[in-house]
Short mmCIF file of C-alpha atoms and ligand atoms in Angstrom, two decimals:
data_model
loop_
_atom_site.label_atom_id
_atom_site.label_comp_id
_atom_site.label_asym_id
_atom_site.label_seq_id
_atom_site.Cartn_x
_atom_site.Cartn_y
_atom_site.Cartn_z
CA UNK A 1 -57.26 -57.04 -55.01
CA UNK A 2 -60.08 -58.76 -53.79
CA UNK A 3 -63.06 -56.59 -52.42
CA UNK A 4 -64.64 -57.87 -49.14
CA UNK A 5 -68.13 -57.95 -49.05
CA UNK A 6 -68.58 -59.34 -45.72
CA UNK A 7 -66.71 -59.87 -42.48
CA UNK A 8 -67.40 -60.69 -39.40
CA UNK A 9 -64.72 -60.55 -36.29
CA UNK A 10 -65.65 -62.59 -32.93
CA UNK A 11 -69.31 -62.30 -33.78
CA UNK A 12 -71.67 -63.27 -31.09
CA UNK A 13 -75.62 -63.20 -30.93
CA UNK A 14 -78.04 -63.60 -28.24
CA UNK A 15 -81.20 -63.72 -27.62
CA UNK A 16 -83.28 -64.32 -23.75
CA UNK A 17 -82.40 -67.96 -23.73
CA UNK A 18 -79.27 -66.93 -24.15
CA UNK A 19 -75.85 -67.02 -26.70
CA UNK A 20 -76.81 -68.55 -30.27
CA UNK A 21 -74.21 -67.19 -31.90
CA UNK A 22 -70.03 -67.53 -30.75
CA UNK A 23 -67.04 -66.49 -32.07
CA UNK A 24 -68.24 -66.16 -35.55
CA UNK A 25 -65.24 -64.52 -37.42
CA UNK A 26 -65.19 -65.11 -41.59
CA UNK A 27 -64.70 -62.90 -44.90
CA UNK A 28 -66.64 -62.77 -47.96
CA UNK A 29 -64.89 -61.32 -51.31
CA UNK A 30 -66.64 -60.11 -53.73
CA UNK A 31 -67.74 -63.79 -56.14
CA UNK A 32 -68.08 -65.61 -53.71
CA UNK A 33 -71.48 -67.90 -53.32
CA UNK A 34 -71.50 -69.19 -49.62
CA UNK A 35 -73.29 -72.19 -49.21
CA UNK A 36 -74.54 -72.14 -44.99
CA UNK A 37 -75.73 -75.11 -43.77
CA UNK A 38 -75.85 -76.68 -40.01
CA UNK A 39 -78.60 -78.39 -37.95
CA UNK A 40 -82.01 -76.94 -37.18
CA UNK A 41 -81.56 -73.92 -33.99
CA UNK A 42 -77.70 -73.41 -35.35
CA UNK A 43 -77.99 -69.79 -35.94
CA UNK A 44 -78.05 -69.71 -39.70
CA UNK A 45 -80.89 -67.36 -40.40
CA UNK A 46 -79.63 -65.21 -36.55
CA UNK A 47 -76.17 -64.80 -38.97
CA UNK A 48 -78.04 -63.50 -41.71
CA UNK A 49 -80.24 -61.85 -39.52
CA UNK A 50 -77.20 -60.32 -37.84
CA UNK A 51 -75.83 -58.73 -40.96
CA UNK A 52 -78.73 -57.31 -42.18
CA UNK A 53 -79.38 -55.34 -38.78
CA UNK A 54 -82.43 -56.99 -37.67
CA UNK A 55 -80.90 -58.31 -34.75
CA UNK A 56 -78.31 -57.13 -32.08
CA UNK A 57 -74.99 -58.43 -32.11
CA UNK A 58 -73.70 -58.83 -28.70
CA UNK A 59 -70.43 -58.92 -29.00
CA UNK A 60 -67.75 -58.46 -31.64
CA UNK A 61 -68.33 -57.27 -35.24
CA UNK A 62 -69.41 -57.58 -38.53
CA UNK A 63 -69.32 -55.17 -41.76
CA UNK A 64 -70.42 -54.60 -45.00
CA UNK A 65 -68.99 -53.70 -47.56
CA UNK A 66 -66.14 -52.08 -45.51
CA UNK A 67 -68.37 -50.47 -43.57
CA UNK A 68 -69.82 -51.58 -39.69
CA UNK A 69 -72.92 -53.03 -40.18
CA UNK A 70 -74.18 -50.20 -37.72
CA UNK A 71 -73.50 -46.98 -39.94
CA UNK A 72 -73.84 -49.34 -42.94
CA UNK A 73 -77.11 -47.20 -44.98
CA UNK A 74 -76.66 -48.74 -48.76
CA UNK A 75 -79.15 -51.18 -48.70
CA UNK A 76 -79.98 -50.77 -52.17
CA UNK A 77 -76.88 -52.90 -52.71
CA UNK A 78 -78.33 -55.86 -51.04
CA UNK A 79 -81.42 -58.08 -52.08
CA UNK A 80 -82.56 -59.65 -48.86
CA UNK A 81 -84.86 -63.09 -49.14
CA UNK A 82 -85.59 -63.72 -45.08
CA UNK A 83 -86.45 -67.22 -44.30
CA UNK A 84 -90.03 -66.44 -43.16
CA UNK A 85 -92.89 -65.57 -44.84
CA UNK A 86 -95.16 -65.30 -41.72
CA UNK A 87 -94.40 -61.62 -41.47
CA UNK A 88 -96.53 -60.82 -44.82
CA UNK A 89 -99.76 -59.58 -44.41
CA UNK A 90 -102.05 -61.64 -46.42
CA UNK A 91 -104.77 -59.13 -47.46
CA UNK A 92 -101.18 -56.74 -48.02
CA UNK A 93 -103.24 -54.62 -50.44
CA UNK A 94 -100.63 -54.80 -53.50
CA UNK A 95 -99.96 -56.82 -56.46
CA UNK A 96 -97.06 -58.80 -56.89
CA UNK A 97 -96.11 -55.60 -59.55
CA UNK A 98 -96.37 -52.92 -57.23
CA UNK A 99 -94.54 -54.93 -54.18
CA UNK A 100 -91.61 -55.24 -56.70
CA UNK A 101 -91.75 -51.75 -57.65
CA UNK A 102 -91.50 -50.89 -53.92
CA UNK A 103 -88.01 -52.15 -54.05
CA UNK A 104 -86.76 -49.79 -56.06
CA UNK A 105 -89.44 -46.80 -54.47
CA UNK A 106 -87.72 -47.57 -51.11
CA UNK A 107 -84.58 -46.44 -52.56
CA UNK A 108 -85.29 -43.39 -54.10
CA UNK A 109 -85.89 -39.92 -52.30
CA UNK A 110 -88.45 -37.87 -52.43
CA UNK A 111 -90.59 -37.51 -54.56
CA UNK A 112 -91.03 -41.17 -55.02
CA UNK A 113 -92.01 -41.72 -58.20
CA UNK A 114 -91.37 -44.57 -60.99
CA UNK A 115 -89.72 -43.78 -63.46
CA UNK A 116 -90.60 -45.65 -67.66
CA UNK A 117 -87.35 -47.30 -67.00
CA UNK A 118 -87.98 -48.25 -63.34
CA UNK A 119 -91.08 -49.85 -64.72
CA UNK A 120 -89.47 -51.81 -67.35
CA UNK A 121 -86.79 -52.59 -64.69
CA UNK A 122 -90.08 -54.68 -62.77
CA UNK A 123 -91.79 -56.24 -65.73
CA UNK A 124 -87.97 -57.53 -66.58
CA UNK A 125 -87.82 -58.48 -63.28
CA UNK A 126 -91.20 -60.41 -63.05
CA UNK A 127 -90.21 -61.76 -66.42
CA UNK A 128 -86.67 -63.37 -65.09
CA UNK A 129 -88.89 -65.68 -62.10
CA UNK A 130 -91.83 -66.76 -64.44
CA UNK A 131 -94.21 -64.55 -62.64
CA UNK A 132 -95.06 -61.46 -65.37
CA UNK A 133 -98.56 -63.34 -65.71
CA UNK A 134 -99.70 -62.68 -62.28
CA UNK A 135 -98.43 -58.90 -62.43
CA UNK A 136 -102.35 -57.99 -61.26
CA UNK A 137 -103.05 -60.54 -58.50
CA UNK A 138 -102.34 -59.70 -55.22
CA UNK A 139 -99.60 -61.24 -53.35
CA UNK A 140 -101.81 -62.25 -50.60
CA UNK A 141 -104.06 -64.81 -53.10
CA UNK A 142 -100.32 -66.27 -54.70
CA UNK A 143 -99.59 -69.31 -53.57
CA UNK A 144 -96.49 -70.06 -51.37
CA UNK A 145 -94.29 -71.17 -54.63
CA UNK A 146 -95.84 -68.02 -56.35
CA UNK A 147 -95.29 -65.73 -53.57
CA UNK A 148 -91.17 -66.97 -53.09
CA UNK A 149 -90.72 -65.74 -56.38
CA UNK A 150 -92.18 -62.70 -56.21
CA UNK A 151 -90.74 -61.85 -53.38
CA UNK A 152 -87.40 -63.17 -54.13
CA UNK A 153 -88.05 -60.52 -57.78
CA UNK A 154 -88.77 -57.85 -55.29
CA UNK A 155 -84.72 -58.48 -53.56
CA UNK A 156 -83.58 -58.83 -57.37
CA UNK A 157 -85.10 -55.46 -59.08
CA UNK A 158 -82.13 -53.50 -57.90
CA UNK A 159 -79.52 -55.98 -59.26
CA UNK A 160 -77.97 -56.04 -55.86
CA UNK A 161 -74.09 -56.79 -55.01
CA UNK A 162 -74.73 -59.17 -52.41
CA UNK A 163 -77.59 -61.41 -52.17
CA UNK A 164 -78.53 -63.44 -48.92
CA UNK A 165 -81.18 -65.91 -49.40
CA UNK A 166 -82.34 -67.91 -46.42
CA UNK A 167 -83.77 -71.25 -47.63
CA UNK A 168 -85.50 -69.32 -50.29
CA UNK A 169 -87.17 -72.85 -52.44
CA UNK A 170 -88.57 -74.30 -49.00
CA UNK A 171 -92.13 -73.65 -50.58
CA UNK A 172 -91.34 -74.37 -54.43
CA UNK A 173 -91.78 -77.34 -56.52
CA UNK A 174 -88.59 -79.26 -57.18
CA UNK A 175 -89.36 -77.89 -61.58
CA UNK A 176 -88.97 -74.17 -60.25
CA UNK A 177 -86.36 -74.89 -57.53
CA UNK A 178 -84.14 -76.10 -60.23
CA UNK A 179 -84.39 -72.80 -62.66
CA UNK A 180 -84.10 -70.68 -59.24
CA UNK A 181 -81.05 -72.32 -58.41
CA UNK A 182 -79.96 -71.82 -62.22
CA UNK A 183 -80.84 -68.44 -62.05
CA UNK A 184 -78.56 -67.74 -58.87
CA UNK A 185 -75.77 -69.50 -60.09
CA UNK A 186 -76.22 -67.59 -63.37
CA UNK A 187 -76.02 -64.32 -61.40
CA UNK A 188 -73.16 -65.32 -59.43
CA UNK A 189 -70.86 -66.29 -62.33
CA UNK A 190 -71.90 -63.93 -65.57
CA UNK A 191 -72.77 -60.32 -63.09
CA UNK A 192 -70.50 -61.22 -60.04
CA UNK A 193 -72.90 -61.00 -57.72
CA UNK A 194 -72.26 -62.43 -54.30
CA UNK A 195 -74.70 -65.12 -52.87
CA UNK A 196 -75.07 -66.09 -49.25
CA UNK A 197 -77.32 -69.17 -49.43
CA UNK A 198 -78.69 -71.17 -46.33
CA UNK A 199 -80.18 -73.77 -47.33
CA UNK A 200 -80.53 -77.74 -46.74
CA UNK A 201 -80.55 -78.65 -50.04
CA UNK A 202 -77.40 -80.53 -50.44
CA UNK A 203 -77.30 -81.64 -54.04
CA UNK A 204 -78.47 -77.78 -54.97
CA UNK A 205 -75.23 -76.46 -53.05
CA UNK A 206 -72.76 -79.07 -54.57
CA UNK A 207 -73.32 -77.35 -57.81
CA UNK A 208 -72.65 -74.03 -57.53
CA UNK A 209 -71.16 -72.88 -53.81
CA UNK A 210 -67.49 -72.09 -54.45
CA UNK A 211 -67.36 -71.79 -50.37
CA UNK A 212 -69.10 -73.65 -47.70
CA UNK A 213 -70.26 -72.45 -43.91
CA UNK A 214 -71.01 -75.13 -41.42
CA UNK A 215 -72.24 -73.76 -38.60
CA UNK A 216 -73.39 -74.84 -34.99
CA UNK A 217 -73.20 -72.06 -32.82
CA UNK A 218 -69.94 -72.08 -34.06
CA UNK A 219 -68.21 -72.15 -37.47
CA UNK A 220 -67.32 -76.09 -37.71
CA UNK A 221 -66.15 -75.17 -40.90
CA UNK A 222 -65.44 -72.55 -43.15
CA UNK A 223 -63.50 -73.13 -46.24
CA UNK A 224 -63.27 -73.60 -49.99
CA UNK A 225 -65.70 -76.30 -51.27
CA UNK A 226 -63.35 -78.57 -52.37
CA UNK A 227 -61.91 -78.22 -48.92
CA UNK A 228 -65.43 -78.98 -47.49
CA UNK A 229 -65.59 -82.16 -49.69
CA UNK A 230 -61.83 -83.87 -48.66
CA UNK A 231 -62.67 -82.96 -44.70
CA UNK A 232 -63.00 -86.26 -42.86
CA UNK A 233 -64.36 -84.35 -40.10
CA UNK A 234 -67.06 -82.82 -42.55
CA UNK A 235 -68.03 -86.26 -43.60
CA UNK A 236 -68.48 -87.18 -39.70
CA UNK A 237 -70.70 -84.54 -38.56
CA UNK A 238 -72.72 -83.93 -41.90
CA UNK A 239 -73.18 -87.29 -42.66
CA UNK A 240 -71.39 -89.22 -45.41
CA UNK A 241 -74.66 -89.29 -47.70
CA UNK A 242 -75.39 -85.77 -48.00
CA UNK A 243 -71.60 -84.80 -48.39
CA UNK A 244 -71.49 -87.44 -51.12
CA UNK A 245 -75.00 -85.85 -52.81
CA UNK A 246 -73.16 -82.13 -52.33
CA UNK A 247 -69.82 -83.08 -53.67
CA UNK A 248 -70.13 -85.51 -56.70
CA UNK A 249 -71.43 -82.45 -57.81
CA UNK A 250 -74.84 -83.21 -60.20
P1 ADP B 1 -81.40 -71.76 -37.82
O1 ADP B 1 -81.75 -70.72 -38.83
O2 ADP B 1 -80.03 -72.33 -38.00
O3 ADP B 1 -82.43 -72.85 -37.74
P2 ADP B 1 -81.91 -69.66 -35.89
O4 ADP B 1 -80.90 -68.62 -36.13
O5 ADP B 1 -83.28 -69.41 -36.42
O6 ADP B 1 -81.35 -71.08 -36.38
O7 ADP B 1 -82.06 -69.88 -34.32
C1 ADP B 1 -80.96 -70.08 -33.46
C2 ADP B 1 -81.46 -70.20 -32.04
O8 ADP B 1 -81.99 -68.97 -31.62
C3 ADP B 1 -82.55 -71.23 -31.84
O9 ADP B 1 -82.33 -71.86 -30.61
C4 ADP B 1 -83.80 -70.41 -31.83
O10 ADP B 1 -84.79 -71.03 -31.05
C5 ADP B 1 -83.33 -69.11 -31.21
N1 ADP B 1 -84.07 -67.95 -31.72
C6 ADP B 1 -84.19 -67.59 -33.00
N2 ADP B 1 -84.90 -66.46 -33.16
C7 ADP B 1 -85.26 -66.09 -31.90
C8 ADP B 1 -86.02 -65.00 -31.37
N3 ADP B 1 -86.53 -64.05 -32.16
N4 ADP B 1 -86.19 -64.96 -30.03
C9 ADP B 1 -85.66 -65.90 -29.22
N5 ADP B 1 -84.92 -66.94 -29.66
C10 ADP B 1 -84.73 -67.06 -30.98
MG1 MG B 2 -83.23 -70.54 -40.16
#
């Protein structure tokens, strides 16, 4: 049997200019590496958004899990990469080691404490995005590159079921957006781990998605990748040059 990790039933989203999200209805099973894509203002990161309760869903459903994303409390089981960095603080007084850490703190009751193994959990952790060396700094003197990946180590530290990643290499060199793409795929195929990535990086998607989103408001299209690659319509809307950079499949 195949587990669902996410589904969403007649999904709708709005904000004060009104709907930005219709009739959004599609399953996740557990494997599955979503690749979302759709123009600028399609409601990509609202989807996201909408899963991971930070916004109100005005109609319809969605779940987690099994469970309505409203009494949904496991959080632990999900690493969460939002699209914006504007929200950090940049004098945030802690180092890229102790904002990790807090990912697995936040999980733990009281007393909060970390554990030798917890510890080791966030050098590992640090180790696995190629930012150990700048353990001590804090995250607000890190570059945008530097601060991606340690924020993106922070969603990873509790090796998390589901992992939603909204255009998480915008601000990283195309050397380390290749090993971070590697590094998700690697997760995806050797622990399991389910990826939701939005992202507009065509030739990136082509090599590992197994399932593509195309969204405008609506789902366009939601299918297997393959299916993504022989639709006509596909080609139409998205433009016969990226499809043909996603699909040959680098
Ligand atoms: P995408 O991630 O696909 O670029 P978004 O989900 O960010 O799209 O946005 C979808 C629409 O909702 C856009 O028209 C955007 O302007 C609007 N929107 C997004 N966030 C907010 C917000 N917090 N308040 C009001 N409108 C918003
Ligand atoms: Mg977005």
């Amino acid at each position: 049997m195949t587990r669902e990790i996410v589904r969403t039933e007649g999904l709708a989203c709005s904000y004060r200019v009104g709907r930005v999200l219709e009739e959004i209805s599609i399953t996740v099973a557990a494997g599955d590496y979503v690749g979302i894509v759709g123009p600028n203002g399609s409601g990509k990161s609202t989807l996201v958004q909408a899963l991971m309760g930070l916004c109100t869903i005005s109609a319809g459903s969605a779940s987690l899990f099994g469970v309505p994303c409203g009494r949904f409390t496991q959080w632990g089981r999900i690493g969460y990469l939002p699209q914006s960095l504007r929200l950090l603080n940049p004098v945030f007084p802690a180092t890229v080691a102790e904002a990790v850490g807090l990912g697995l703190l936040s999980l733990k009751r009281f007393p909060r404490r970390l554990s030798r193994q917890d510890r080791e959990k966030v050098a590992a952790t640090l180790e696995l995005l190629g930012v150990h060396d700048l353990r001590d700094k804090l995250i607000g003197e890190l570059s945008g590159g530097q601060q991606q990946r340690a924020l993106l180590a922070r969603a990873l530290v509790n090796d998390p079921e589901l992992l939603i990643l909204d255009e998480p290499t915008a601000a990283l060199d195309p050397e380390t957006r290749e090993r971070f793409y590697h590094l998700i795929a690697d997760l995806n195929r050797s622990r399991g781990v389910t990826v939701l990535l939005v992202t507009h990086d065509a030739g990136a998607i082509g090599g590992h998605a197994t399932k593509m989103l195309y969204l405008d408001k609506r789902v366009i299209f939601y299918g297997s990748f393959d299916e993504f690659c022989r639709s006509d319509d596909m080609s139409t809307i998205f433009g016969s040059h990226s499809q043909h950079l996603m699909c040959h499949r680098h």
